[in-house]
Short mmCIF file of C-alpha atoms in Angstrom, two decimals:
data_model
loop_
_atom_site.label_atom_id
_atom_site.label_comp_id
_atom_site.label_asym_id
_atom_site.label_seq_id
_atom_site.Cartn_x
_atom_site.Cartn_y
_atom_site.Cartn_z
CA UNK A 14 19.46 37.83 -23.79
CA UNK A 15 22.60 39.75 -24.77
CA UNK A 16 26.18 38.58 -24.08
CA UNK A 17 26.41 41.44 -21.64
CA UNK A 18 23.37 40.38 -19.72
CA UNK A 19 24.55 36.83 -19.68
CA UNK A 20 27.84 37.93 -18.29
CA UNK A 21 26.16 40.12 -15.69
CA UNK A 22 23.84 37.18 -14.67
CA UNK A 23 27.01 34.76 -14.08
CA UNK A 24 28.73 37.73 -12.15
CA UNK A 25 25.79 37.97 -9.79
CA UNK A 26 25.58 34.19 -9.41
CA UNK A 27 29.46 34.15 -8.52
CA UNK A 28 28.62 36.51 -5.71
CA UNK A 29 26.17 34.16 -4.04
CA UNK A 30 27.63 32.16 -1.45
CA UNK A 31 28.56 28.55 -2.37
CA UNK A 32 26.75 27.09 0.45
CA UNK A 33 23.54 28.46 -0.88
CA UNK A 34 24.13 27.16 -4.28
CA UNK A 35 24.99 23.79 -2.64
CA UNK A 36 21.49 23.90 -0.68
CA UNK A 37 19.75 24.72 -3.95
CA UNK A 38 21.26 21.63 -5.65
CA UNK A 39 20.50 19.59 -2.69
CA UNK A 40 16.94 20.55 -2.86
CA UNK A 41 16.61 20.19 -6.58
CA UNK A 42 18.23 16.55 -6.28
CA UNK A 43 15.67 15.69 -3.58
CA UNK A 44 12.58 17.13 -5.61
CA UNK A 45 14.15 15.16 -8.58
CA UNK A 46 14.28 11.99 -6.63
CA UNK A 47 10.72 12.34 -5.34
CA UNK A 48 9.55 11.73 -8.97
CA UNK A 49 11.25 8.30 -9.32
CA UNK A 50 8.47 6.21 -7.43
CA UNK A 51 5.79 8.60 -6.35
CA UNK A 52 3.23 7.44 -8.87
CA UNK A 53 3.31 3.84 -7.94
CA UNK A 54 3.80 4.62 -4.25
CA UNK A 55 0.67 6.76 -4.55
CA UNK A 56 -1.17 3.76 -5.96
CA UNK A 57 -0.33 1.55 -3.18
CA UNK A 58 -1.47 4.05 -0.39
CA UNK A 59 -4.72 4.77 -2.14
CA UNK A 60 -5.74 1.16 -2.64
CA UNK A 61 -8.05 0.94 0.42
CA UNK A 62 -10.05 3.73 -1.17
CA UNK A 63 -10.30 2.47 -4.74
CA UNK A 64 -10.44 -1.30 -4.26
CA UNK A 65 -14.23 -0.89 -3.09
CA UNK A 66 -15.20 0.55 -6.42
CA UNK A 67 -13.47 -1.76 -8.92
CA UNK A 68 -14.28 -5.34 -9.70
CA UNK A 69 -10.76 -6.72 -8.88
CA UNK A 70 -11.20 -5.71 -5.19
CA UNK A 71 -8.27 -6.80 -3.05
CA UNK A 72 -6.79 -8.84 -5.87
CA UNK A 73 -5.60 -5.49 -7.29
CA UNK A 74 -2.29 -5.34 -5.25
CA UNK A 75 -1.29 -8.70 -6.68
CA UNK A 76 -2.15 -7.38 -10.30
CA UNK A 77 -0.25 -4.32 -9.63
CA UNK A 78 2.86 -6.36 -8.60
CA UNK A 79 2.86 -8.28 -11.82
CA UNK A 80 2.21 -5.13 -13.95
CA UNK A 81 5.30 -3.35 -12.21
CA UNK A 82 7.55 -6.36 -13.16
CA UNK A 83 6.04 -6.46 -16.74
CA UNK A 84 7.25 -2.85 -17.01
CA UNK A 85 10.77 -3.94 -16.72
CA UNK A 86 10.89 -3.90 -20.34
CA UNK A 87 11.91 -0.37 -20.03
CA UNK A 88 15.06 -0.90 -17.74
CA UNK A 89 15.99 -4.09 -19.90
CA UNK A 90 16.15 -1.90 -23.02
CA UNK A 91 18.26 0.70 -21.27
CA UNK A 92 20.63 -1.79 -19.71
CA UNK A 93 21.25 -3.61 -23.15
CA UNK A 94 21.94 -0.15 -24.80
CA UNK A 95 24.53 0.56 -22.20
CA UNK A 96 25.91 -3.01 -22.60
CA UNK A 97 26.12 -3.17 -26.44
CA UNK A 98 26.22 0.50 -27.26
CA UNK A 99 28.12 2.16 -24.46
CA UNK A 100 27.91 5.99 -24.68
CA UNK A 101 25.38 5.91 -27.38
CA UNK A 102 22.39 6.43 -25.08
CA UNK A 103 22.01 9.85 -23.15
CA UNK A 104 19.68 9.53 -20.15
CA UNK A 105 18.43 13.18 -20.36
CA UNK A 106 16.00 12.75 -23.28
CA UNK A 107 14.75 9.46 -21.81
CA UNK A 108 14.04 11.16 -18.50
CA UNK A 109 12.17 13.90 -20.25
CA UNK A 110 10.04 11.15 -21.91
CA UNK A 111 9.22 9.09 -18.97
CA UNK A 112 8.50 11.96 -16.55
CA UNK A 113 6.20 13.49 -19.16
CA UNK A 114 4.41 10.07 -19.60
CA UNK A 115 4.15 10.04 -15.79
CA UNK A 116 2.51 13.44 -15.68
CA UNK A 117 -0.06 12.39 -18.52
CA UNK A 118 -0.77 9.01 -17.05
CA UNK A 119 -1.51 10.27 -13.53
CA UNK A 120 -3.74 12.97 -14.97
CA UNK A 121 -5.74 10.51 -16.90
CA UNK A 122 -6.17 8.21 -13.93
CA UNK A 123 -8.27 10.99 -12.29
CA UNK A 124 -10.84 10.67 -14.91
CA UNK A 125 -10.90 7.01 -15.85
CA UNK A 126 -9.81 4.90 -12.88
CA UNK A 127 -13.49 3.85 -12.08
CA UNK A 128 -14.24 2.77 -15.94
CA UNK A 129 -14.65 -0.87 -16.49
CA UNK A 130 -14.64 -2.87 -19.69
CA UNK A 131 -16.49 -6.30 -20.23
CA UNK A 132 -14.09 -9.15 -21.23
CA UNK A 133 -15.27 -12.69 -21.57
CA UNK A 134 -18.60 -11.91 -19.74
CA UNK A 135 -16.83 -10.33 -16.63
CA UNK A 136 -16.07 -6.68 -15.75
CA UNK A 137 -12.40 -5.65 -15.53
CA UNK A 138 -10.74 -2.17 -14.79
CA UNK A 139 -8.83 -1.99 -17.93
CA UNK A 140 -8.10 1.73 -18.03
CA UNK A 141 -6.78 1.53 -14.37
CA UNK A 142 -4.66 -1.34 -15.20
CA UNK A 143 -3.25 -0.01 -18.54
CA UNK A 144 -2.49 3.34 -16.84
CA UNK A 145 -0.97 1.66 -13.82
CA UNK A 146 1.36 -0.39 -16.28
CA UNK A 147 2.46 2.95 -17.98
CA UNK A 148 3.28 4.37 -14.54
CA UNK A 149 5.16 1.29 -13.73
CA UNK A 150 7.26 1.72 -16.93
CA UNK A 151 7.86 5.31 -15.82
CA UNK A 152 8.99 4.43 -12.37
CA UNK A 153 10.96 1.14 -13.19
CA UNK A 154 12.81 3.03 -16.01
CA UNK A 155 13.79 5.70 -13.57
CA UNK A 156 16.00 3.22 -11.53
CA UNK A 157 18.25 2.90 -14.65
CA UNK A 158 18.05 6.50 -15.77
CA UNK A 159 17.82 8.85 -12.79
CA UNK A 160 20.73 7.25 -10.92
CA UNK A 161 23.16 7.40 -13.91
CA UNK A 162 22.10 10.99 -14.31
CA UNK A 163 23.21 11.76 -10.87
CA UNK A 164 26.79 10.94 -11.83
CA UNK A 165 26.86 14.33 -13.38
CA UNK A 166 26.83 15.90 -9.81
CA UNK A 167 29.00 15.71 -7.04
CA UNK A 168 28.92 12.48 -4.83
CA UNK A 169 27.11 14.09 -2.00
CA UNK A 170 24.08 14.83 -4.07
CA UNK A 171 23.33 11.25 -4.55
CA UNK A 172 22.50 10.58 -0.76
CA UNK A 173 20.04 13.58 -1.25
CA UNK A 174 18.57 11.87 -4.25
CA UNK A 175 17.94 8.72 -2.24
CA UNK A 176 16.31 10.82 0.45
CA UNK A 177 13.96 12.17 -2.34
CA UNK A 178 13.26 8.77 -3.52
CA UNK A 179 12.21 7.94 0.13
CA UNK A 180 10.06 10.83 0.16
CA UNK A 181 8.31 9.56 -2.85
CA UNK A 182 6.77 7.12 -0.57
CA UNK A 183 6.32 9.36 2.52
CA UNK A 184 4.32 12.28 0.92
CA UNK A 185 1.66 10.20 -0.83
CA UNK A 186 1.28 8.48 2.47
CA UNK A 187 0.85 11.46 4.66
CA UNK A 188 -1.66 12.86 1.97
CA UNK A 189 -3.62 9.62 2.10
CA UNK A 190 -3.50 9.81 6.03
CA UNK A 191 -5.03 13.23 5.72
CA UNK A 192 -7.59 12.06 3.15
CA UNK A 193 -8.77 9.42 5.43
CA UNK A 194 -8.27 6.56 3.23
CA UNK A 195 -9.89 3.22 4.36
CA UNK A 196 -11.64 4.20 7.61
CA UNK A 197 -14.10 1.51 8.76
CA UNK A 198 -16.88 1.52 11.26
CA UNK A 199 -18.70 -1.49 12.06
CA UNK A 200 -22.65 -1.12 12.08
CA UNK A 201 -25.19 -3.61 13.28
CA UNK A 202 -26.39 -5.39 9.81
CA UNK A 203 -30.03 -5.46 11.01
CA UNK A 204 -30.17 -1.71 11.62
CA UNK A 205 -32.31 -2.33 14.84
CA UNK A 206 -30.18 -0.22 17.11
CA UNK A 207 -27.59 2.33 17.04
CA UNK A 208 -24.68 -0.13 17.52
CA UNK A 209 -21.71 1.23 15.87
CA UNK A 210 -18.01 0.23 16.88
CA UNK A 211 -14.90 1.20 15.31
CA UNK A 212 -13.10 -1.73 13.73
CA UNK A 213 -10.04 -0.87 15.75
CA UNK A 214 -11.84 -1.41 19.04
CA UNK A 215 -13.94 -4.40 18.08
CA UNK A 216 -12.93 -7.47 20.04
CA UNK A 217 -15.17 -10.04 18.73
CA UNK A 218 -17.14 -10.19 21.85
CA UNK A 219 -20.52 -9.38 20.43
CA UNK A 220 -22.72 -12.25 18.68
CA UNK A 221 -24.36 -9.80 16.42
CA UNK A 222 -23.68 -9.71 12.72
CA UNK A 223 -22.01 -6.50 11.94
CA UNK A 224 -21.18 -4.98 8.54
CA UNK A 225 -18.23 -3.02 7.53
CA UNK A 226 -19.13 0.54 6.50
CA UNK A 227 -16.17 2.53 4.78
CA UNK A 228 -16.35 6.07 5.73
CA UNK A 229 -16.21 8.76 3.00
CA UNK A 230 -12.70 10.25 2.55
CA UNK A 231 -12.13 13.92 3.02
CA UNK A 232 -11.37 14.38 -0.61
CA UNK A 233 -11.75 12.01 -3.67
CA UNK A 234 -9.46 9.59 -5.42
CA UNK A 235 -9.57 11.89 -8.35
CA UNK A 236 -8.06 14.70 -6.34
CA UNK A 237 -5.38 12.44 -5.09
CA UNK A 238 -4.52 11.43 -8.61
CA UNK A 239 -4.22 15.11 -9.62
CA UNK A 240 -1.89 15.67 -6.64
CA UNK A 241 0.35 12.83 -8.12
CA UNK A 242 0.48 14.49 -11.40
CA UNK A 243 1.39 17.86 -9.82
CA UNK A 244 4.13 15.83 -8.05
CA UNK A 245 5.59 14.59 -11.42
CA UNK A 246 5.32 18.13 -12.83
CA UNK A 247 7.65 19.33 -9.73
CA UNK A 248 10.01 16.62 -10.52
CA UNK A 249 10.23 17.58 -14.10
CA UNK A 250 10.87 21.19 -13.17
CA UNK A 251 13.60 20.04 -10.78
CA UNK A 252 15.22 18.01 -13.53
CA UNK A 253 15.14 20.94 -16.06
CA UNK A 254 16.78 23.27 -13.34
CA UNK A 255 19.41 20.67 -12.62
CA UNK A 256 20.29 20.60 -16.48
CA UNK A 257 19.99 24.31 -17.11
CA UNK A 258 20.36 26.40 -13.98
CA UNK A 259 23.73 28.24 -14.21
CA UNK A 260 24.19 27.89 -10.32
CA UNK A 261 24.11 24.13 -10.61
CA UNK A 262 26.84 24.12 -13.27
CA UNK A 263 29.64 24.32 -10.73
CA UNK A 264 28.13 21.26 -8.80
CA UNK A 265 28.60 19.12 -11.90
CA UNK A 266 31.54 16.67 -12.31
CA UNK A 267 33.80 16.59 -15.36
CA UNK A 268 32.98 14.50 -18.45
CA UNK A 269 35.95 12.15 -17.53
CA UNK A 270 34.21 11.09 -14.29
CA UNK A 271 30.73 10.69 -16.09
CA UNK A 272 32.37 8.46 -18.87
CA UNK A 273 33.70 6.08 -16.34
CA UNK A 274 37.51 7.18 -16.66
CA UNK A 275 38.16 7.63 -12.92
CA UNK A 276 41.89 7.73 -13.07
CA UNK A 277 42.24 11.34 -13.02
CA UNK A 278 39.56 11.84 -10.49
CA UNK A 279 41.08 9.39 -7.94
CA UNK A 280 44.41 11.11 -8.34
CA UNK A 281 42.98 14.27 -7.45
CA UNK A 282 41.24 12.80 -4.46
CA UNK A 283 44.65 11.35 -3.43
CA UNK A 284 46.11 14.80 -3.20
CA UNK A 285 43.46 15.92 -0.68
CA UNK A 286 42.56 12.75 1.13
CA UNK A 287 42.36 14.39 4.42
CA UNK A 288 39.90 16.85 3.03
CA UNK A 289 37.50 14.21 1.77
CA UNK A 290 34.00 13.72 3.07
CA UNK A 291 33.09 10.27 4.45
CA UNK A 292 31.13 9.66 1.21
CA UNK A 293 34.15 9.85 -1.08
CA UNK A 294 36.55 7.68 1.02
CA UNK A 295 36.75 4.12 -0.46
CA UNK A 296 36.03 1.21 2.06
CA UNK A 297 39.32 -0.38 0.94
CA UNK A 298 42.56 1.68 0.66
CA UNK A 299 44.45 1.61 -2.77
CA UNK A 300 47.32 -0.35 -1.13
CA UNK A 301 44.93 -2.97 -0.16
CA UNK A 302 43.33 -3.02 -3.30
CA UNK A 303 46.53 -3.81 -5.03
CA UNK A 304 46.80 -7.04 -3.25
CA UNK A 305 43.37 -8.19 -4.17
CA UNK A 306 42.91 -10.39 -7.19
CA UNK A 307 40.96 -10.62 -9.30
CA UNK A 308 39.77 -7.07 -9.52
CA UNK A 309 36.34 -5.98 -10.84
CA UNK A 310 35.88 -4.34 -14.03
CA UNK A 311 33.84 -1.32 -12.51
CA UNK A 312 35.58 2.05 -12.26
CA UNK A 313 38.29 1.92 -9.82
CA UNK A 314 38.33 -1.90 -9.47
CA UNK A 315 38.37 -1.10 -5.82
CA UNK A 316 36.49 -4.47 -5.11
CA UNK A 317 37.15 -7.89 -6.07
CA UNK A 318 34.75 -9.77 -8.27
CA UNK A 319 33.56 -11.92 -5.34
CA UNK A 320 32.83 -8.63 -3.29
CA UNK A 321 30.93 -7.26 -6.25
CA UNK A 322 28.82 -10.41 -6.57
CA UNK A 323 28.10 -10.07 -2.95
CA UNK A 324 27.14 -6.43 -3.09
CA UNK A 325 24.77 -7.24 -6.13
CA UNK A 326 23.24 -10.17 -4.32
CA UNK A 327 22.50 -8.13 -1.29
CA UNK A 328 21.00 -5.39 -3.52
CA UNK A 329 18.87 -7.85 -5.25
CA UNK A 330 17.53 -9.46 -1.97
CA UNK A 331 17.00 -6.34 -0.20
CA UNK A 332 14.82 -4.94 -3.14
CA UNK A 333 12.91 -8.14 -3.51
CA UNK A 334 11.90 -7.81 -0.01
CA UNK A 335 11.18 -4.02 0.19
CA UNK A 336 9.58 -3.55 -3.17
CA UNK A 337 7.69 -6.84 -3.78
CA UNK A 338 7.41 -9.55 -1.16
CA UNK A 339 6.58 -7.66 1.91
CA UNK A 340 4.34 -4.98 0.28
CA UNK A 341 2.09 -7.60 -1.29
CA UNK A 342 1.23 -8.97 2.25
CA UNK A 343 1.18 -5.60 3.98
CA UNK A 344 -2.71 -5.62 4.37
CA UNK A 345 -2.58 -9.15 5.70
CA UNK A 346 -0.16 -8.45 8.29
CA UNK A 347 -1.56 -5.18 9.54
CA UNK A 348 -5.23 -5.11 9.11
CA UNK A 349 -5.98 -7.88 11.67
CA UNK A 350 -4.67 -5.50 14.32
CA UNK A 351 -7.18 -2.74 12.89
CA UNK A 352 -7.22 -0.06 10.22
CA UNK A 353 -5.38 2.43 12.60
CA UNK A 354 -2.45 -0.26 12.84
CA UNK A 355 -2.41 -0.54 9.09
CA UNK A 356 -2.23 3.26 8.47
CA UNK A 357 0.29 3.78 11.09
CA UNK A 358 2.54 0.92 9.76
CA UNK A 359 2.27 2.18 6.23
CA UNK A 360 2.86 5.95 7.11
CA UNK A 361 5.88 5.13 9.67
CA UNK A 362 7.47 2.72 7.12
CA UNK A 363 7.39 5.49 4.63
CA UNK A 364 8.96 7.91 7.12
CA UNK A 365 11.53 5.37 7.91
CA UNK A 366 12.79 5.30 4.26
CA UNK A 367 14.07 9.03 4.10
CA UNK A 368 15.26 8.75 7.72
CA UNK A 369 17.47 5.94 6.77
CA UNK A 370 18.95 8.12 3.79
CA UNK A 371 19.53 11.06 6.14
CA UNK A 372 21.46 8.63 8.57
CA UNK A 373 23.52 7.25 5.52
CA UNK A 374 24.31 10.88 4.67
CA UNK A 375 26.05 11.44 7.95
CA UNK A 376 27.24 7.94 8.79
CA UNK A 377 27.82 5.99 5.44
CA UNK A 378 29.34 2.85 6.92
CA UNK A 379 30.66 0.93 3.95
CA UNK A 380 31.88 -2.34 5.70
CA UNK A 381 30.61 -5.17 3.76
CA UNK A 382 30.46 -7.25 7.00
CA UNK A 383 28.16 -4.54 8.63
CA UNK A 384 26.08 -4.44 5.51
CA UNK A 385 25.59 -8.15 5.78
CA UNK A 386 24.66 -8.05 9.46
CA UNK A 387 22.03 -5.25 8.89
CA UNK A 388 20.62 -7.23 6.05
CA UNK A 389 20.03 -10.08 8.20
CA UNK A 390 18.71 -7.76 10.92
CA UNK A 391 16.11 -6.37 8.44
CA UNK A 392 15.32 -9.80 7.15
CA UNK A 393 14.59 -11.04 10.56
CA UNK A 394 11.92 -8.47 11.02
CA UNK A 395 10.52 -9.25 7.48
CA UNK A 396 10.10 -12.78 8.41
CA UNK A 397 8.13 -11.85 11.56
CA UNK A 398 5.97 -9.64 9.21
CA UNK A 399 5.43 -12.48 6.89
CA UNK A 400 4.66 -15.06 9.65
CA UNK A 401 1.82 -12.48 10.82
CA UNK A 402 0.52 -12.16 7.43
CA UNK A 403 0.45 -16.18 7.10
CA UNK A 404 -1.38 -16.35 10.51
CA UNK A 405 -4.00 -13.67 9.36
CA UNK A 406 -6.87 -13.12 10.20
CA UNK A 407 -5.70 -14.38 13.61
CA UNK A 408 -2.12 -13.47 14.00
CA UNK A 409 -0.26 -13.33 17.43
CA UNK A 410 -1.48 -10.65 19.96
CA UNK A 411 -4.37 -9.76 17.78
CA UNK A 412 -6.44 -8.28 20.37
CA UNK A 413 -3.69 -6.70 22.36
CA UNK A 414 -2.39 -3.18 21.91
CA UNK A 415 1.16 -4.65 22.34
CA UNK A 416 0.54 -6.67 19.06
CA UNK A 417 -0.25 -3.23 17.27
CA UNK A 418 3.00 -1.87 18.59
CA UNK A 419 5.11 -4.82 17.65
CA UNK A 420 3.82 -5.08 14.09
CA UNK A 421 4.14 -1.16 13.51
CA UNK A 422 7.68 -1.42 14.88
CA UNK A 423 8.52 -4.36 12.83
CA UNK A 424 7.69 -2.51 9.68
CA UNK A 425 9.60 0.51 10.86
CA UNK A 426 12.82 -1.33 11.66
CA UNK A 427 12.39 -3.60 8.50
CA UNK A 428 12.23 -0.57 6.20
CA UNK A 429 14.80 1.63 8.11
CA UNK A 430 17.55 -1.18 8.05
CA UNK A 431 17.10 -2.32 4.57
CA UNK A 432 16.64 1.24 3.21
CA UNK A 433 20.13 2.08 4.73
CA UNK A 434 21.53 -0.78 2.96
CA UNK A 435 20.22 0.23 -0.27
CA UNK A 436 21.73 3.73 0.11
CA UNK A 437 25.05 2.65 1.18
CA UNK A 438 25.29 0.30 -1.84
CA UNK A 439 24.22 3.07 -4.03
CA UNK A 440 26.99 5.25 -2.61
CA UNK A 441 29.60 2.46 -3.00
CA UNK A 442 28.58 1.90 -6.65
CA UNK A 443 28.57 5.50 -7.39
CA UNK A 444 32.14 5.70 -6.60
CA UNK A 445 32.62 2.73 -9.15
CA UNK A 446 31.48 4.79 -11.98
CA UNK A 447 28.66 5.33 -14.46
CA UNK A 448 28.43 1.65 -15.59
CA UNK A 449 28.04 0.43 -11.99
CA UNK A 450 25.16 2.64 -11.29
CA UNK A 451 23.39 1.47 -14.59
CA UNK A 452 23.75 -2.13 -13.35
CA UNK A 453 22.74 -1.05 -9.81
CA UNK A 454 19.50 0.00 -11.30
CA UNK A 455 19.04 -3.19 -13.24
CA UNK A 456 19.84 -5.31 -10.29
CA UNK A 457 17.27 -3.35 -8.33
CA UNK A 458 14.57 -4.14 -10.93
CA UNK A 459 15.69 -7.74 -11.30
CA UNK A 460 15.43 -8.35 -7.49
CA UNK A 461 11.94 -6.84 -7.40
CA UNK A 462 10.74 -8.84 -10.35
CA UNK A 463 11.87 -12.13 -8.85
CA UNK A 464 10.05 -11.22 -5.59
CA UNK A 465 6.95 -10.23 -7.32
CA UNK A 466 6.85 -13.49 -9.45
CA UNK A 467 7.34 -15.47 -6.31
CA UNK A 468 4.63 -13.86 -4.43
CA UNK A 469 1.91 -13.52 -7.09
CA UNK A 470 0.90 -17.39 -7.20
CA UNK A 471 1.10 -17.66 -3.40
CA UNK A 472 -1.40 -14.61 -2.93
CA UNK A 473 -3.61 -14.64 -5.98
CA UNK A 474 -3.58 -18.33 -7.19
CA UNK A 475 -3.26 -20.32 -4.08
CA UNK A 476 -4.70 -17.89 -1.66
CA UNK A 477 -2.30 -18.88 1.23
CA UNK A 478 -3.25 -15.53 2.87
CA UNK A 479 -6.54 -14.76 4.22
CA UNK A 480 -7.75 -11.19 4.93
CA UNK A 481 -10.72 -11.79 7.23
CA UNK A 482 -13.60 -9.60 8.00
CA UNK A 483 -12.91 -6.39 9.66
CA UNK A 484 -15.91 -6.44 11.85
CA UNK A 485 -16.91 -10.18 12.20
CA UNK A 486 -13.73 -12.13 12.39
CA UNK A 487 -13.37 -13.97 15.79
CA UNK A 488 -10.08 -15.32 17.06
CA UNK A 489 -9.49 -17.15 20.14
CA UNK A 490 -8.32 -14.99 23.07
#
């Protein structure tokens, strides 16, 4: 392209309204965020279809949880590089590598997920587990690379990124719902009559032995994994455009902000304080911050060390619950109420995540007191979900429609409240600078790891949770 053509292109771009350019950047940030956890979220929602064809069966979720935490070697390396070699690591080449790895791994899953290998006289799904580990490395590393990259854009795009991260769970869940994953019918095991009942309507009144028959999905797991690969390609294209599209250049922040030197940025914000969006306003005013000692070393030092510790503790706790503890028992908490309850809870919880992001976009309440209250609120619903999982296969209201409503509503409110907390913490730390966002991603992974390591022995070693039979489990009325 000649220099005259380039100047003509930039002239045409300048003629395009800034609102359209902003909308384009919002869309690209959302699509980029969708690539953060879409692969592993896709694995979770596809479990009911694939567990019946592999030797690990329903132990696979606990294996996946451990693999995801082992994959934290990626975030650990990135965090150590930022700690001991600040400024030496550019996130962009790392993002290209991990997203490319995600595209390849999801593509290979479509062909090798059924393959097994004999190890010590028993079959194991080695290709599935290895590729799942690689996808875990991709998604875990995205926590400490995608977020710091968003520092290059204006603050309002971070919330859009979180919305895309939420959609990384919603979109695969909707596709799995269309696919018809895990639909079960109960059939008389003796085949002496045509006695079919759906697992959702079975009340345990029949004395006949019934057999669970999994209905074929509308399309195969191979097609689903190809869809995940295509989603990763979309995320890569969005990332390329965020880096190289001329229209996005005007939405980038300057290098001083990216490097963590916020003094000039804050002075500029002080000149136009009344024109700030809610996302750009610090929770504590500069005058109040002067009186607070000691101050944190992040960015503006707007928070005391004690407040920073509180923020990171809440972040670790929330991610431990949402990323490891509760997902590992989701099937135990929902399946006793029927497959419809399980799919509805999984789908609506996935919807709640981006909804929380959109709420945070317009109402980013940064009060640490409110954050603590909302964390306790969500933890309460998480405790109810855990209690129902522990009571499986006979939880409260197991044969009542109200039981289904309560468990689905509990999952929605649990995800909605704690997702909002995660987004607000991300927005707060975004204002504290690049280093704070790197540590944000590291704490997210640390909390998830602690939750997973805590749940694995309870689920897979000691067997404290019982799944029951979809067709023959009988509970007292």
